[in-house]
PDB file of C-alpha atoms in Angstrom:
ATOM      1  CA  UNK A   1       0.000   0.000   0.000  1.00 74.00           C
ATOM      2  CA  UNK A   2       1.367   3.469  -0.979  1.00 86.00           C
ATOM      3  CA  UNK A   3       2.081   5.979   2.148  1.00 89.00           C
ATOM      4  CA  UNK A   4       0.333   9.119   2.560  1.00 91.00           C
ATOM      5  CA  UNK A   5       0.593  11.897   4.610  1.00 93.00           C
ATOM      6  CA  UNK A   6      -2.934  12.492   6.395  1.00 94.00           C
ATOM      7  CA  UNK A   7      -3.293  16.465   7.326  1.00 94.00           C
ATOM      8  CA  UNK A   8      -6.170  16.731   9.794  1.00 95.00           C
ATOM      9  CA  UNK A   9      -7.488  20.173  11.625  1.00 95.00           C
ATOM     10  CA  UNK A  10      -8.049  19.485  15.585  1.00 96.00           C
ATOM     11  CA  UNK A  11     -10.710  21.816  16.853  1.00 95.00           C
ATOM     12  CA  UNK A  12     -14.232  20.541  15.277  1.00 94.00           C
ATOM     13  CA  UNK A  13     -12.878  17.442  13.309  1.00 94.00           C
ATOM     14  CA  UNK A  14     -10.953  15.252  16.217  1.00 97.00           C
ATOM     15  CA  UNK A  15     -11.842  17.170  19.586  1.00 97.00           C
ATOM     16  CA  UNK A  16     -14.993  18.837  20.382  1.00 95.00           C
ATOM     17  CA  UNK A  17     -14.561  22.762  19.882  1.00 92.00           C
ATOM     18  CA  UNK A  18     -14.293  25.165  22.623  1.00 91.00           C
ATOM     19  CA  UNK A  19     -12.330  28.562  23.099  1.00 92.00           C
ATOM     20  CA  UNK A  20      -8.463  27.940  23.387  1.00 91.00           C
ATOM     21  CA  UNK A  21      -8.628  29.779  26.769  1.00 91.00           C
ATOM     22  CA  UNK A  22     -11.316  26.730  28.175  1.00 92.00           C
ATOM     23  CA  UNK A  23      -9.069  23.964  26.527  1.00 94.00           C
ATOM     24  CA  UNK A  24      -8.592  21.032  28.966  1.00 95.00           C
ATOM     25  CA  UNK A  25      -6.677  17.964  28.277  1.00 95.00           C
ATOM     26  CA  UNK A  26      -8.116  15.977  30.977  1.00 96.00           C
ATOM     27  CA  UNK A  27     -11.756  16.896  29.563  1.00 95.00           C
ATOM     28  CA  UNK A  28     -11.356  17.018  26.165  1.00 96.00           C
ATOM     29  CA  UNK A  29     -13.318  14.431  24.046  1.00 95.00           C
ATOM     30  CA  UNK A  30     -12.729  12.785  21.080  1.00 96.00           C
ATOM     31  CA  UNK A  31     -15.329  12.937  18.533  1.00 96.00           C
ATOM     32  CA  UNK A  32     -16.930   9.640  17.543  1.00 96.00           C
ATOM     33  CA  UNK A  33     -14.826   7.793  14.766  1.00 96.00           C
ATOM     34  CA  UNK A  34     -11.882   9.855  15.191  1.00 96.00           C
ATOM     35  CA  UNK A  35      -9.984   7.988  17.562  1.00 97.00           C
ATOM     36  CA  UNK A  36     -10.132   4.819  15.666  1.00 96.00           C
ATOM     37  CA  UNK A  37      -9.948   6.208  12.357  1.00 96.00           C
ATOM     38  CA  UNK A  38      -6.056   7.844  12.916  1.00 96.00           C
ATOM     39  CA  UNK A  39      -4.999   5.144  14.645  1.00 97.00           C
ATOM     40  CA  UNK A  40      -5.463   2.639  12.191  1.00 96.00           C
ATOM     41  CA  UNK A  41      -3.874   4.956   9.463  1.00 96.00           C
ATOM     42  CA  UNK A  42      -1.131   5.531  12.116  1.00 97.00           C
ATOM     43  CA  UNK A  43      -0.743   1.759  12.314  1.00 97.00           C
ATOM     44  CA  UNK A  44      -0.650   1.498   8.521  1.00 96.00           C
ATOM     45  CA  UNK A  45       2.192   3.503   8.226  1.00 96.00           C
ATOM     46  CA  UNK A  46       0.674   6.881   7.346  1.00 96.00           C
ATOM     47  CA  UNK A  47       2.180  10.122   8.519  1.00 96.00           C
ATOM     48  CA  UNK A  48      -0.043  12.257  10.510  1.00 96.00           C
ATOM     49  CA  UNK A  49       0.072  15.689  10.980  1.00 97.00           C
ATOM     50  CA  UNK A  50      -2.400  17.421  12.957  1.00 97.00           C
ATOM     51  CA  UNK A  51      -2.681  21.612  12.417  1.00 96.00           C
ATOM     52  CA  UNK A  52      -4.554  23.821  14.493  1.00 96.00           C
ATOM     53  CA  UNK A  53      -5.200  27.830  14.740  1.00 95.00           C
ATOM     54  CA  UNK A  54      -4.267  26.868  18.439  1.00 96.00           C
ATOM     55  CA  UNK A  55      -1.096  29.026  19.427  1.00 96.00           C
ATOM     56  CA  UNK A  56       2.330  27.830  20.052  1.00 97.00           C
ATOM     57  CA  UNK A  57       1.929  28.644  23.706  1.00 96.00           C
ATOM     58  CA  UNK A  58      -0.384  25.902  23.400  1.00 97.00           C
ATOM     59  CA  UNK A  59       1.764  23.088  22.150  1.00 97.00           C
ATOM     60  CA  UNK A  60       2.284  21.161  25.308  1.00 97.00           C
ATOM     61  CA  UNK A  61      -0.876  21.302  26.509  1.00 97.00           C
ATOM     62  CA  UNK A  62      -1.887  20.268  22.991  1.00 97.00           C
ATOM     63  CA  UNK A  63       0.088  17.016  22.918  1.00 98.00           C
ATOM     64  CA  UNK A  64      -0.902  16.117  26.120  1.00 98.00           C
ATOM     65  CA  UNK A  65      -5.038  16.180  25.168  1.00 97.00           C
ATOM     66  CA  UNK A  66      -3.897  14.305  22.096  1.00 98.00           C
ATOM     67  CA  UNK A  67      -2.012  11.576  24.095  1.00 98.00           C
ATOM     68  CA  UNK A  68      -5.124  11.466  26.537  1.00 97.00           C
ATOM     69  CA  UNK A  69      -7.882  10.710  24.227  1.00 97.00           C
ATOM     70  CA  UNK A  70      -5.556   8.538  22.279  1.00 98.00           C
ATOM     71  CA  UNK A  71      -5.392  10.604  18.594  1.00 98.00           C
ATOM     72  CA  UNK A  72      -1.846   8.993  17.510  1.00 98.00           C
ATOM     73  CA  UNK A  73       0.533  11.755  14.978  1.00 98.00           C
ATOM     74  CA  UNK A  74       3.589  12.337  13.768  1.00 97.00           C
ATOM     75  CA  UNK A  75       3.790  15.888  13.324  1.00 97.00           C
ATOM     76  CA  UNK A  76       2.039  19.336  15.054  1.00 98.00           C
ATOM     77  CA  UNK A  77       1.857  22.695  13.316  1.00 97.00           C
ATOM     78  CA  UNK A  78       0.370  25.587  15.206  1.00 97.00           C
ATOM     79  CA  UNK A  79      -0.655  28.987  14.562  1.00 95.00           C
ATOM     80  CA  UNK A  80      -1.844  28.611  11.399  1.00 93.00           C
ATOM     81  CA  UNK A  81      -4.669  30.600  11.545  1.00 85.00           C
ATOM     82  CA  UNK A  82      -8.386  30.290  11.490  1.00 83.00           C
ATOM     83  CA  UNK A  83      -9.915  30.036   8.103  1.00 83.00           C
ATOM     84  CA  UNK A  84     -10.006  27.503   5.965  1.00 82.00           C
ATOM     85  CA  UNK A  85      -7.208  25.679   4.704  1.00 82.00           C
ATOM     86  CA  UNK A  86      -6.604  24.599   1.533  1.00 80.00           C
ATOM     87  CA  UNK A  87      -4.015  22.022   0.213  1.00 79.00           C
ATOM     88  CA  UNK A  88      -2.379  21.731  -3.018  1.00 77.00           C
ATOM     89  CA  UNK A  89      -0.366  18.706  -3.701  1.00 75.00           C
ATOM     90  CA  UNK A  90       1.243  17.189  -6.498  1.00 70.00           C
ATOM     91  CA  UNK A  91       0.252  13.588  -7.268  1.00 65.00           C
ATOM     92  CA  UNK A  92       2.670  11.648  -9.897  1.00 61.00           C
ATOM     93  CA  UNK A  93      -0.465  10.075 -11.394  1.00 62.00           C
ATOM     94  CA  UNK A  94      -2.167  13.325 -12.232  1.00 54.00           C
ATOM     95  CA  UNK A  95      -1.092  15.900 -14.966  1.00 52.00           C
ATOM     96  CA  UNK A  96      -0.193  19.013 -13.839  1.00 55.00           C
ATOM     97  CA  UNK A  97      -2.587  20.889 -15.925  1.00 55.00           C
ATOM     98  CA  UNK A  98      -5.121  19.389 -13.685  1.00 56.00           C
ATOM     99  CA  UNK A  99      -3.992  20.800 -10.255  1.00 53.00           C
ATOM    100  CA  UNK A 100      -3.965  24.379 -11.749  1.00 55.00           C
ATOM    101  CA  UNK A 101      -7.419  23.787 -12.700  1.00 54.00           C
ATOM    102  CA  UNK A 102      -8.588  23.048  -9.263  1.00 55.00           C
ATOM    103  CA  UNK A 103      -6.182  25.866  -7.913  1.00 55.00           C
ATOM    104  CA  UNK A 104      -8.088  28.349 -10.509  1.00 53.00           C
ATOM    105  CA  UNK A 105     -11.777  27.272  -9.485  1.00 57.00           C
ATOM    106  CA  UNK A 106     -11.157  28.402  -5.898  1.00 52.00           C
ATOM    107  CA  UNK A 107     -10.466  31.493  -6.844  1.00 51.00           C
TER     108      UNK A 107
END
């Protein structure tokens, strides 16, 4: 099976939301599916990275409500602001032409 690299958001997709001032590792909850999900692409061989608006002063106590509800990840990027994110990837398998196409119809 070929690798990939799974990029997930935090706040609203694996935790349930709440303002970064109220954010409690030892009260945090997963949200259903998402536990299981990442650790089975964890244990496939996947690399996770989890990003989150969260700031950097927030990195510890980050890792720690990850380790506690059990999300498994290779990677944390922080601070990366709010709005919706957007990734553009090159894939071998599709022509290039394509991924400026999609890149052009967001705009």
């Amino acid at each position: 099976m070929k690798q990939k690299t799974i990029f997930s958001d935090i706040d609203g997709t694996l935790v349930h939301q709440v303002q970064f001032e109220n954010i409690d590792p030892f009260t945090s909850k997963a949200l259903p599916g998402a536990v299981e999900y990442l650790t089975k692409m964890f244990k496939q061989g996947h690399h996770i990275v989890l990003t989150t608006a969260r700031p950097e002063r927030l990195r510890d106590t980050t890792i720690q409500e990850m380790d506690l509800v059990g999300i498994p990840f290779h990677q944390l990027v922080m601070g990366i602001g709010s709005a919706e994110r957007i990734l553009i990837n090159n894939n071998s398998e599709t022509a290039s032409n394509e991924i400026i196409y999609l890149v052009c119809e967001w705009k």
